[in-house]
Each structure stands twice: as C-alpha cells, then as structure tokens.
CSV table of C-alpha atoms and ligand atoms in Angstrom, one decimal:
chain,number,residue,atom,x,y,z
Y,124,MET,CA,-47.3,-40.4,-75.3
Y,125,LEU,CA,-45.5,-39.8,-72.0
Y,126,GLN,CA,-42.9,-42.5,-72.7
Y,127,GLN,CA,-39.6,-40.5,-73.0
Y,128,THR,CA,-41.5,-37.3,-73.4
Y,129,GLN,CA,-42.2,-34.5,-70.9
Y,130,VAL,CA,-45.7,-33.8,-69.7
Y,131,LYS,CA,-45.5,-30.2,-70.8
Y,132,THR,CA,-44.8,-31.3,-74.4
Y,133,VAL,CA,-47.5,-34.0,-74.3
Y,134,ILE,CA,-50.5,-32.0,-73.1
Y,135,PRO,CA,-51.5,-30.2,-76.3
Y,136,TYR,CA,-50.9,-33.4,-78.4
Y,137,PHE,CA,-53.0,-35.4,-75.9
Y,138,ASN,CA,-55.9,-32.8,-75.9
Y,139,ASN,CA,-55.9,-32.7,-79.7
Y,140,PHE,CA,-55.7,-36.5,-80.0
Y,141,ILE,CA,-58.7,-37.2,-77.8
Y,142,LYS,CA,-60.7,-34.5,-79.5
Y,143,LYS,CA,-60.2,-36.1,-82.9
Y,144,VAL,CA,-60.1,-39.8,-81.6
Y,145,ALA,CA,-62.6,-40.0,-78.8
Y,146,SER,CA,-62.7,-43.7,-78.2
Y,147,LEU,CA,-60.9,-47.0,-78.7
Y,148,ASN,CA,-63.4,-47.8,-81.4
Y,149,ALA,CA,-62.8,-44.5,-83.2
Y,150,LEU,CA,-59.0,-45.2,-83.0
Y,151,SER,CA,-59.4,-48.6,-84.6
Y,152,LYS,CA,-61.3,-47.2,-87.5
Y,153,LYS,CA,-58.7,-44.5,-88.4
Y,154,ASN,CA,-56.0,-45.3,-90.9
Y,155,GLU,CA,-52.4,-45.3,-89.8
Y,156,LYS,CA,-51.5,-42.2,-91.8
Y,157,GLU,CA,-54.2,-40.1,-89.9
Y,158,ILE,CA,-52.8,-41.3,-86.5
Y,159,LEU,CA,-49.2,-40.5,-87.5
Y,160,LYS,CA,-50.4,-37.1,-88.6
Y,161,LEU,CA,-51.8,-36.4,-85.2
Y,162,TRP,CA,-48.6,-37.6,-83.6
Y,163,GLU,CA,-46.4,-35.5,-85.9
Y,164,GLY,CA,-43.7,-33.7,-83.9
Y,165,LEU,CA,-44.0,-36.0,-80.8
Y,166,GLY,CA,-41.4,-38.4,-82.1
Y,167,TYR,CA,-41.0,-42.1,-81.2
Y,168,TYR,CA,-43.6,-42.9,-83.9
Y,169,ARG,CA,-43.6,-46.6,-83.1
Y,170,ARG,CA,-45.8,-45.7,-80.0
Y,171,ALA,CA,-48.5,-44.4,-82.3
Y,172,LYS,CA,-48.3,-47.4,-84.6
Y,173,ASN,CA,-48.5,-49.8,-81.7
Y,174,LEU,CA,-51.4,-47.9,-80.1
Y,175,HIS,CA,-53.3,-48.1,-83.4
Y,176,LYS,CA,-52.6,-51.8,-83.9
Y,177,THR,CA,-53.6,-52.6,-80.3
Y,178,SER,CA,-56.9,-50.7,-80.7
Y,179,LYS,CA,-57.7,-52.9,-83.7
Y,180,ILE,CA,-56.9,-56.1,-81.9
Y,181,ILE,CA,-58.9,-55.1,-78.8
Y,182,ILE,CA,-62.0,-54.3,-80.9
Y,183,LYS,CA,-61.8,-57.4,-83.0
Y,184,LYS,CA,-60.5,-60.1,-80.7
Y,185,TYR,CA,-61.8,-58.8,-77.3
Y,186,SER,CA,-65.0,-57.1,-78.5
Y,187,GLY,CA,-63.7,-53.7,-77.3
Y,188,LYS,CA,-62.8,-54.7,-73.7
Y,189,ILE,CA,-59.2,-54.3,-72.6
Y,190,PRO,CA,-58.1,-57.8,-71.3
Y,191,ASP,CA,-57.9,-58.1,-67.5
Y,192,ASN,CA,-55.1,-60.7,-67.8
Y,193,PHE,CA,-51.4,-59.9,-67.6
Y,194,GLU,CA,-50.3,-62.5,-70.3
Y,195,LYS,CA,-53.0,-61.4,-72.7
Y,196,LEU,CA,-52.1,-57.8,-72.3
Y,197,LYS,CA,-48.5,-58.5,-73.0
Y,198,GLU,CA,-49.4,-60.1,-76.4
Y,199,LEU,CA,-50.6,-56.7,-77.6
Y,200,PRO,CA,-48.2,-54.5,-79.6
Y,201,GLY,CA,-46.2,-52.1,-77.5
Y,202,ILE,CA,-47.3,-53.5,-74.1
Y,203,GLY,CA,-44.6,-54.8,-71.9
Y,204,ASN,CA,-44.4,-55.6,-68.1
Y,205,TYR,CA,-44.7,-52.0,-67.0
Y,206,THR,CA,-47.7,-51.0,-69.1
Y,207,ALA,CA,-49.5,-54.3,-68.4
Y,208,ASN,CA,-49.1,-53.8,-64.7
Y,209,ILE,CA,-50.2,-50.2,-64.8
Y,210,LEU,CA,-53.2,-51.0,-66.9
Y,211,LEU,CA,-54.4,-53.8,-64.6
Y,212,ALA,CA,-54.0,-51.5,-61.5
Y,213,LEU,CA,-55.7,-48.5,-63.0
Y,214,ILE,CA,-58.5,-50.2,-64.9
Y,215,TYR,CA,-59.2,-53.3,-62.8
Y,216,ASN,CA,-57.8,-52.2,-59.4
Y,217,GLN,CA,-55.6,-55.3,-59.4
Y,218,PRO,CA,-52.8,-55.2,-56.7
Y,219,ARG,CA,-50.0,-54.3,-59.1
Y,220,ILE,CA,-47.6,-51.5,-59.6
Y,221,GLY,CA,-45.7,-50.3,-62.7
Y,222,VAL,CA,-42.0,-50.1,-61.7
Y,223,ASP,CA,-40.6,-47.2,-63.8
Y,224,GLY,CA,-37.6,-45.2,-62.9
Y,225,ASN,CA,-39.5,-43.0,-60.4
Y,226,VAL,CA,-41.1,-46.0,-58.6
Y,227,LYS,CA,-37.8,-47.9,-58.6
Y,228,ARG,CA,-36.1,-45.0,-56.8
Y,229,VAL,CA,-38.9,-44.6,-54.2
Y,230,LEU,CA,-38.9,-48.3,-53.4
Y,231,SER,CA,-35.1,-48.4,-53.2
Y,232,ARG,CA,-34.9,-45.5,-50.8
Y,233,LEU,CA,-37.8,-46.7,-48.7
Y,234,PHE,CA,-36.8,-50.4,-48.3
Y,235,GLU,CA,-33.4,-50.6,-50.0
Y,236,PHE,CA,-34.7,-53.0,-52.6
Y,237,ASP,CA,-36.9,-52.7,-55.6
Y,238,ASN,CA,-39.3,-55.3,-56.8
Y,239,SER,CA,-43.0,-55.4,-57.1
Y,240,ASN,CA,-43.4,-57.8,-54.2
Y,241,THR,CA,-43.0,-54.7,-52.1
Y,242,LEU,CA,-46.6,-54.2,-52.9
Y,243,ASN,CA,-47.4,-56.5,-50.0
Y,244,LEU,CA,-46.0,-53.8,-47.8
Y,245,PHE,CA,-48.8,-51.4,-48.8
Y,246,LYS,CA,-52.1,-53.1,-48.1
Y,247,THR,CA,-54.9,-51.2,-49.6
Y,248,LYS,CA,-58.1,-51.7,-51.5
Y,249,ARG,CA,-57.3,-48.7,-53.8
Y,250,ASN,CA,-54.6,-50.4,-55.9
Y,251,GLY,CA,-55.0,-48.1,-58.9
Y,252,ASP,CA,-54.6,-45.1,-56.7
Y,253,LEU,CA,-51.5,-46.6,-55.1
Y,254,ALA,CA,-49.9,-47.4,-58.4
Y,255,GLU,CA,-50.5,-43.8,-59.6
Y,256,ALA,CA,-49.5,-42.2,-56.3
Y,257,LEU,CA,-46.2,-44.0,-56.3
Y,258,MET,CA,-45.3,-42.6,-59.7
Y,259,GLU,CA,-46.4,-39.1,-58.7
Y,260,PHE,CA,-44.6,-39.3,-55.4
Y,261,GLY,CA,-41.4,-40.2,-57.2
Y,262,ALA,CA,-41.8,-37.3,-59.6
Y,263,LEU,CA,-42.8,-34.6,-57.2
Y,264,ILE,CA,-41.4,-35.5,-53.7
Y,265,CYS,CA,-38.9,-38.3,-53.8
Y,266,LYS,CA,-37.1,-36.7,-56.7
Y,267,PRO,CA,-33.8,-38.0,-58.0
Y,268,ILE,CA,-31.7,-35.1,-56.7
Y,269,ASP,CA,-32.7,-33.3,-53.4
Y,270,PRO,CA,-35.8,-35.3,-52.4
Y,271,GLU,CA,-38.1,-33.3,-50.1
Y,272,CYS,CA,-37.5,-35.6,-47.1
Y,273,ASP,CA,-38.5,-33.0,-44.5
Y,274,LYS,CA,-42.0,-32.6,-46.1
Y,275,CYS,CA,-42.4,-36.3,-46.7
Y,276,LYS,CA,-45.2,-37.9,-44.8
Y,277,ILE,CA,-43.6,-41.3,-44.8
Y,278,ASN,CA,-40.1,-40.3,-43.8
Y,279,LYS,CA,-40.3,-42.2,-40.5
Y,280,MET,CA,-40.4,-45.5,-42.4
Y,281,CYS,CA,-37.7,-44.5,-44.9
Y,282,LEU,CA,-34.3,-46.3,-44.7
Y,283,TYR,CA,-32.8,-43.6,-46.9
Y,284,TYR,CA,-33.9,-40.9,-44.6
Y,285,LYS,CA,-32.5,-42.7,-41.6
Y,286,SER,CA,-29.2,-43.6,-43.2
Y,287,GLU,CA,-26.0,-41.5,-43.1
Y,288,ILE,CA,-25.0,-42.2,-46.7
Y,289,LYS,CA,-27.5,-40.7,-49.1
Y,290,THR,CA,-27.2,-42.5,-52.4
Y,291,LYS,CA,-27.8,-40.4,-55.4
Y,292,PHE,CA,-30.0,-41.8,-58.1
Y,293,LYS,CA,-29.3,-40.4,-61.5
Y,294,LYS,CA,-30.6,-41.8,-64.8
Y,295,LYS,CA,-27.6,-42.9,-66.8
Y,296,ILE,CA,-28.3,-42.4,-70.4
Y,297,LYS,CA,-25.6,-43.3,-72.9
Y,298,ILE,CA,-25.3,-40.7,-75.6
Y,299,LYS,CA,-24.3,-42.0,-79.0
Y,300,ILE,CA,-22.7,-39.6,-81.5
Y,301,ARG,CA,-23.1,-40.5,-85.2
Y,302,SER,CA,-22.3,-38.7,-88.4
Y,303,TYR,CA,-24.6,-39.0,-91.5
Y,304,ASP,CA,-24.5,-37.7,-95.0
Y,305,ILE,CA,-27.9,-36.9,-96.5
Y,306,PHE,CA,-28.4,-36.6,-100.2
Y,307,CYS,CA,-31.4,-34.8,-101.6
Y,308,TYR,CA,-32.7,-35.0,-105.2
Y,309,LEU,CA,-34.6,-31.7,-105.8
Y,310,LYS,CA,-36.8,-30.4,-108.6
Y,311,LYS,CA,-35.8,-26.9,-109.6
Y,312,ASN,CA,-39.1,-25.2,-110.3
Y,313,THR,CA,-41.7,-27.0,-108.3
Y,314,LYS,CA,-39.9,-27.1,-104.9
Y,315,LYS,CA,-40.0,-30.9,-104.6
Y,316,ILE,CA,-37.7,-33.5,-103.0
Y,317,THR,CA,-37.5,-37.2,-103.4
Y,318,LEU,CA,-38.1,-39.4,-100.3
Y,319,THR,CA,-38.1,-43.1,-99.7
Y,320,LYS,CA,-39.3,-45.4,-96.9
Y,321,SER,CA,-36.6,-47.9,-97.8
Y,322,ASN,CA,-33.8,-46.9,-95.4
Y,323,ASN,CA,-31.6,-48.9,-93.0
Y,324,LEU,CA,-31.8,-46.5,-90.1
Y,325,SER,CA,-32.8,-48.2,-86.9
Y,326,PHE,CA,-34.4,-45.1,-85.5
Y,327,LEU,CA,-36.5,-43.9,-88.4
Y,328,LYS,CA,-37.0,-47.2,-90.3
Y,329,LYS,CA,-39.8,-47.2,-92.8
Y,330,PHE,CA,-40.4,-43.4,-92.5
Y,331,ASN,CA,-40.1,-40.9,-95.4
Y,332,LEU,CA,-36.4,-39.8,-95.7
Y,333,PRO,CA,-34.0,-38.7,-98.4
Y,334,LYS,CA,-31.0,-40.9,-99.2
Y,335,ILE,CA,-29.1,-41.2,-95.9
Y,336,LYS,CA,-25.8,-43.0,-95.1
Y,337,GLU,CA,-23.2,-43.0,-92.4
Y,338,THR,CA,-20.6,-40.4,-93.4
Y,339,THR,CA,-18.0,-41.6,-95.9
Y,340,LYS,CA,-15.6,-39.8,-98.3
Y,341,LYS,CA,-17.6,-40.6,-101.4
Y,342,LYS,CA,-19.8,-37.7,-102.5
Y,343,LYS,CA,-19.0,-37.4,-106.2
Y,344,GLY,CA,-21.6,-35.4,-108.2
Y,345,TRP,CA,-23.3,-33.9,-105.0
Y,346,LYS,CA,-23.1,-30.3,-103.9
Y,347,PHE,CA,-22.6,-29.5,-100.3
Y,348,LEU,CA,-25.4,-27.5,-98.7
Y,349,CYS,CA,-24.7,-27.3,-95.0
Y,350,LYS,CA,-23.8,-29.0,-91.7
Y,351,TYR,CA,-26.2,-29.2,-88.7
Y,352,LYS,CA,-26.9,-31.2,-85.6
Y,353,ASN,CA,-30.0,-33.2,-84.7
Y,354,SER,CA,-30.8,-35.2,-81.6
Y,355,ILE,CA,-33.1,-38.3,-81.7
Y,356,SER,CA,-33.6,-40.1,-78.3
Y,357,ASN,CA,-30.1,-40.9,-77.1
Y,358,LYS,CA,-28.4,-40.1,-80.4
Y,359,LYS,CA,-26.6,-37.0,-81.3
Y,360,LEU,CA,-26.4,-36.8,-85.0
Y,361,ASN,CA,-24.0,-34.6,-87.0
Y,362,ILE,CA,-25.6,-34.1,-90.4
Y,363,ASN,CA,-23.9,-33.1,-93.7
Y,364,LEU,CA,-26.5,-32.2,-96.3
Y,365,TYR,CA,-25.9,-32.5,-100.0
Y,366,TYR,CA,-28.1,-31.9,-103.0
Y,367,LYS,CA,-28.5,-32.1,-106.7
Y,368,PHE,CA,-31.3,-30.9,-109.0
Y,369,SER,CA,-32.7,-33.7,-111.1
Y,370,LEU,CA,-35.8,-34.5,-113.1
Y,371,LYS,CA,-35.4,-38.3,-112.9
Y,372,THR,CA,-37.1,-40.2,-110.1
Y,373,PRO,CA,-34.7,-42.7,-108.5
Y,374,SER,CA,-36.2,-46.1,-108.0
Y,375,LYS,CA,-38.1,-46.6,-104.7
Y,376,TYR,CA,-38.3,-42.8,-104.3
Y,377,ASN,CA,-41.3,-40.5,-104.7
Y,378,TRP,CA,-41.5,-36.7,-105.1
Y,379,TYR,CA,-42.9,-34.6,-102.2
Y,380,TYR,CA,-43.6,-30.9,-101.9
Y,381,LEU,CA,-41.2,-29.1,-99.6
Y,382,LYS,CA,-43.9,-26.9,-98.2
Y,383,LYS,CA,-47.3,-28.6,-98.0
Y,384,ASN,CA,-47.9,-32.3,-97.6
Y,385,ASN,CA,-50.9,-34.3,-96.6
Y,386,GLU,CA,-48.7,-37.3,-95.9
Y,387,PHE,CA,-47.1,-37.7,-92.5
Y,388,ILE,CA,-43.5,-36.4,-92.6
Y,389,PRO,CA,-41.3,-37.0,-89.5
Y,390,THR,CA,-39.7,-33.9,-87.8
Y,391,PHE,CA,-36.3,-35.2,-88.8
Y,392,THR,CA,-37.2,-34.9,-92.5
Y,393,LYS,CA,-39.0,-31.5,-91.9
Y,394,LYS,CA,-35.7,-30.1,-90.6
Y,395,ILE,CA,-34.1,-31.2,-93.9
Y,396,PHE,CA,-36.9,-29.4,-95.8
Y,397,LYS,CA,-36.1,-26.2,-93.9
Y,398,GLN,CA,-32.5,-26.3,-94.9
Y,399,VAL,CA,-33.2,-27.2,-98.5
Y,400,LEU,CA,-35.7,-24.3,-98.9
Y,401,HIS,CA,-32.8,-21.9,-98.7
Y,402,LEU,CA,-31.9,-23.0,-102.2
Y,403,TYR,CA,-35.1,-21.5,-103.7
V,154,SF4,S1,-38.0,-39.6,-46.8
V,154,SF4,FE1,-37.1,-38.7,-48.6
V,154,SF4,S2,-36.1,-40.4,-49.6
V,154,SF4,FE2,-37.6,-41.3,-48.1
V,154,SF4,S3,-39.4,-41.6,-49.3
V,154,SF4,FE3,-39.6,-39.6,-48.4
V,154,SF4,S4,-38.8,-38.2,-49.9
V,154,SF4,FE4,-38.1,-40.3,-50.5
C-alpha cells in the first residue's frame, strides 16, 4: 500500500483491510472484486491484484508459508528485488536490505556509494531491524533536503557530513501532460452510464471507464459538458468531457448507476460520475 502513497493516506485503508482480511489464507479466499473494493480510492490497483494473486500462490504452492528464497519470492506477482530483499530481512532475519530512494540516499551520503554490499559494513544479528531502521532513518533524519546532521548519531562516520560540498538529493519525477476526450453514453431517467473494461489506456487498463481517447478534433454528435484536470501517478491529464443520452447499449459496454454500485469503480471514473450528475 505504501508504494507511491503517503503513510497518512494509507493508515485508514490498512486498518480497514486487516480488519476485513485478517490473514493470508483469508485473502486468498476473497474474490478480486472484494479486494478492489477495499482498495478503492488508494489507486495503483495493480498492487491489490498482485497481492491477491500472490496470496493464492503462497497458499496453494507453498502451503501458506512465504518462501525464504530470493529467486522463489521474485517469481511471485508484484515482487521485485526490493520487496524480496525486505521480506527476507523482516521475516527471516536474513542479512539483506531493501534499497529504496531513502536507503540509497543514506548509503550515498555515508559511504559515497550505494549498493547492498554495504551491508557488510553493518555487522549485526538483527538484520530485520537494520533493514527497517535504514528506511526510517532516511525518512526522518537523513532527509532529502536539510538532513538533521547535528542530531545524527552516526555523523562521525559520514562522508557527506565531513565534505565541503553537500550534494542535494531530490527525486526527479518526469511529469507527463496528456489531453483526453471522454465520451459518456447516459440514460435519461435512470441516471445510468455505460462503461467498458476494453480500453487502451496504460494506466487504467481493464478497469471500468467510459469511452476515452487522446484528444482529436472529431466529436460529431457529442455535446460538450466540461473541462477538468486529473492527476494519475506522474501524469497530468486535461480532460474534456462529452455526453449523449441514449437507450442503446454500445457493444462491449454495460450500464452502471451513477450513484450506487456494488462493483469496484476507480476514482478516475467516479470523478466523471460527479461531473455527469450535474446534468440531472
Ligand atoms: S550526518 Fe547527516 S548526511 Fe550523514 S547520515 Fe547523518 S543525517 Fe545523513
């Protein structure tokens, strides 16, 4: 949940999630729709899908025991080098660290290089605690801008502290700006909209959306409703919303209520619902 998402945002989702899904076994028995519903609003839904798939594999293939082997962990959906290392350190106390942005910065400042061999420099029996402490240390003390070097307990061994030139570490995120036209088929009396999972969007592939296309000049037969902006991960989207009332169901589309739905609806689509409701 914390991938690309702030702790403050995650806490209520996490608490609700573990209340409803108390174990790996319980997770494996849920259907995907239920899991996506619990994740609704957090974004990056592939994380939820992978977590769910992984729980099923662990229960079936590994009798419910998370593998203690790096290669086997990496075969699981959604688990890359970072997650595999962190799981092995935290669960099995193996001498590994997960090198995320925070840890990379700490290691670069301390030793002027950044790879996990640095682990040899911290001899400990508490490998899990070390892996966790490095992440927390990077987030709270050795921060990207204005690290708290005077309070830092290890400043005597820090090359950055000793050096004259203080390199700044800033996460460089490339922002992409895109413009999309969204076309909504609506039912007049029942407040319904057609959605489809067949779309070519890379960032919301296979999720329920109205017809969506990169902006072109062709809009014949559609009425303009409004313009608004939406951000998804590193993308800033300029949206132009169009609509028409219709009774026909276009192929590959289904009707959904604009107000209440048991189905999972991504936040991106809910924002469209909000705009469309002004028409009623
Ligand atoms: S002295 Fe400063 S830069 Fe070095 S590890 Fe501590 S907080 Fe980070």
